Amino acid sequence: MRIRVPAVAFALLLVAAGLPGRSRAEDASNAGIKVEITGLRNNNGRIGCSLWAGPEGFPRDDSHIKKHVWAPIKNANSECVFKGAFPAGDYAITLFHDEDNSGKFKTNMIGYPLEGYGFSNNVVPMFKAPSFDDCKFHYDGTGWKQISVKMIYR
C-alpha cells in the first residue's frame, strides 16, 4: 500500500493540532530579569530588590515600583529574580542590604545611607540619588535578562 505525501502531512497536522501548546504561564515562567548581587559585607539579613519601569518616583517613591522581591544571602552574594513576562522596555533596579530584617532602608537624619545599597549599571551616587536614565537597561521582553550589581557601603 502506498501512502501519498499529502495524506501523511494532513495526518501529522491533525496529530499536532491535538498536542497542547505552550501557555502564557509557561512562557512567563521562562522569562524575567535576574540580578546578581556581589560585594556584600556579611551574610546577615536579606536583600530587598525593586524593579522600576520608568522615571516616575525613582528611586525614592515606593508607590511607583513595578515589582519588589526579597532574596537570601549566601557566601556574601545574592540573586534577585523577577519572574514573569514583562513587556519590552527600559527598567532600572534599586536594592539594599536589610541586615537587621527590618524591611526598611535605614538612613540618618539627613538621608545618608546606613545600610548597603546598589543600582543597576553599578551607578555610584556622589551627592544625590541617580536618575532613572543613569540606571536604566533595556529588556527585550523575552527570555532572561541577567544584570550584575555590586553593593555599596559608606
Coordinates of C-alpha atoms in Angstrom, one line a residue:
M1 CA 0.0 0.0 0.0
R2 CA 1.4 3.3 -1.0
I3 CA 0.7 6.5 1.1
R4 CA 0.7 9.7 -0.6
V5 CA 2.7 12.6 0.9
P6 CA -0.3 15.0 1.2
A7 CA -2.2 12.3 3.3
V8 CA 0.8 11.9 5.6
A9 CA 1.1 15.7 6.0
F10 CA -2.6 16.0 6.8
A11 CA -2.4 13.3 9.4
L12 CA 0.6 14.9 11.1
L13 CA -1.3 18.2 11.1
L14 CA -4.2 16.6 12.9
V15 CA -1.9 15.0 15.5
A16 CA -0.1 18.3 16.1
A17 CA -3.3 20.2 16.5
G18 CA -4.2 17.9 19.3
L19 CA -1.0 18.4 21.2
P20 CA -1.0 21.1 23.9
G21 CA 0.9 24.2 23.1
R22 CA 2.9 26.4 25.5
S23 CA 0.7 28.6 27.6
R24 CA 1.3 32.1 28.5
A25 CA 2.0 31.0 32.1
E26 CA 4.8 28.6 30.8
D27 CA 6.3 31.5 28.7
A28 CA 6.2 33.8 31.8
S29 CA 8.0 31.2 34.0
N30 CA 10.8 31.1 31.4
A31 CA 11.3 34.8 31.3
G32 CA 12.2 37.7 33.6
I33 CA 15.1 39.6 35.0
K34 CA 17.8 38.2 37.2
V35 CA 20.1 40.4 39.3
E36 CA 23.3 39.0 40.6
I37 CA 24.5 41.0 43.7
T38 CA 28.1 40.9 44.8
G39 CA 30.2 42.7 47.4
L40 CA 28.1 42.1 50.4
R41 CA 30.0 42.6 53.7
N42 CA 28.3 39.7 55.5
N43 CA 25.5 37.1 55.3
N44 CA 23.2 38.9 57.8
G45 CA 19.6 39.7 56.8
R46 CA 18.4 39.7 53.3
I47 CA 18.4 41.8 50.1
G48 CA 15.5 43.9 49.0
C49 CA 15.3 44.5 45.3
S50 CA 13.0 46.8 43.4
L51 CA 12.2 46.8 39.7
W52 CA 11.3 50.2 38.2
A53 CA 9.6 50.6 34.8
G54 CA 10.0 54.3 34.4
P55 CA 11.4 57.5 35.9
E56 CA 8.3 58.5 37.9
G57 CA 9.2 58.4 41.6
F58 CA 12.6 56.9 41.0
P59 CA 14.4 56.0 43.3
R60 CA 12.5 57.1 46.5
D61 CA 8.8 56.8 46.0
D62 CA 8.0 53.1 46.5
S63 CA 4.4 53.6 45.2
H64 CA 5.9 53.5 41.6
I65 CA 7.8 50.3 42.0
K66 CA 6.8 47.7 39.4
K67 CA 7.8 44.7 41.5
H68 CA 9.7 44.1 44.7
V69 CA 11.3 40.9 45.9
W70 CA 13.4 39.7 48.9
A71 CA 16.4 37.4 48.4
P72 CA 18.5 35.4 50.8
I73 CA 22.2 35.9 51.2
K74 CA 24.8 33.1 50.9
N75 CA 28.6 33.5 50.9
A76 CA 28.3 37.3 50.7
N77 CA 26.4 37.1 47.4
S78 CA 22.7 37.1 46.4
E79 CA 20.4 36.9 43.4
C80 CA 17.1 38.7 43.0
V81 CA 14.8 37.0 40.4
F82 CA 11.9 38.9 38.9
K83 CA 9.9 36.1 37.2
G84 CA 7.3 36.8 34.6
A85 CA 6.6 38.2 31.2
F86 CA 7.5 41.9 31.4
P87 CA 6.9 44.0 28.3
A88 CA 9.9 45.1 26.3
G89 CA 11.2 48.4 27.6
D90 CA 13.6 50.2 29.9
Y91 CA 13.9 49.2 33.5
A92 CA 16.1 50.1 36.5
I93 CA 16.9 48.2 39.7
T94 CA 17.4 49.6 43.2
L95 CA 18.5 47.3 46.0
F96 CA 19.5 47.4 49.7
H97 CA 21.1 45.1 52.3
D98 CA 18.5 44.7 55.0
E99 CA 21.0 43.5 57.6
D100 CA 18.6 43.6 60.5
N101 CA 15.5 42.3 58.6
S102 CA 13.5 45.4 59.4
G103 CA 12.1 45.7 55.9
K104 CA 13.1 49.3 55.7
F105 CA 16.1 51.1 54.2
K106 CA 17.8 52.9 57.0
T107 CA 19.2 56.4 56.7
N108 CA 20.4 59.0 59.1
M109 CA 18.6 62.3 59.8
I110 CA 19.9 64.0 56.6
G111 CA 19.3 60.9 54.4
Y112 CA 22.8 59.4 54.4
P113 CA 22.5 55.6 53.9
L114 CA 23.2 53.5 57.0
E115 CA 22.8 50.2 55.1
G116 CA 24.4 48.8 51.9
Y117 CA 22.6 49.7 48.6
G118 CA 23.1 49.5 44.9
F119 CA 21.7 50.5 41.5
S120 CA 21.6 48.9 38.1
N121 CA 24.6 49.8 35.8
N122 CA 26.6 50.0 39.1
V123 CA 25.9 53.7 39.4
V124 CA 27.7 55.1 42.4
P125 CA 26.0 58.3 43.5
M126 CA 28.1 61.2 44.8
F127 CA 26.0 64.0 46.2
K128 CA 22.5 63.0 45.1
A129 CA 20.5 59.9 44.1
P130 CA 21.0 58.8 40.5
S131 CA 18.3 59.3 37.9
F132 CA 16.4 56.6 36.2
D133 CA 18.3 57.4 33.0
D134 CA 21.6 56.7 34.8
C135 CA 20.4 53.3 35.9
K136 CA 18.2 52.1 33.1
F137 CA 18.8 49.0 31.0
H138 CA 16.8 47.5 28.2
Y139 CA 14.8 44.3 28.4
D140 CA 13.5 42.9 25.1
G141 CA 10.5 41.2 26.7
T142 CA 11.7 37.6 26.0
G143 CA 13.8 35.1 27.9
W144 CA 16.0 36.1 30.8
K145 CA 17.9 39.3 31.2
Q146 CA 20.9 39.0 33.5
I147 CA 22.5 42.0 35.2
S148 CA 25.1 42.4 38.0
V149 CA 25.1 44.9 40.8
K150 CA 27.9 45.5 43.3
M151 CA 26.8 46.5 46.8
I152 CA 27.9 50.0 48.0
Y153 CA 28.7 50.6 51.7
R154 CA 29.6 54.1 53.0

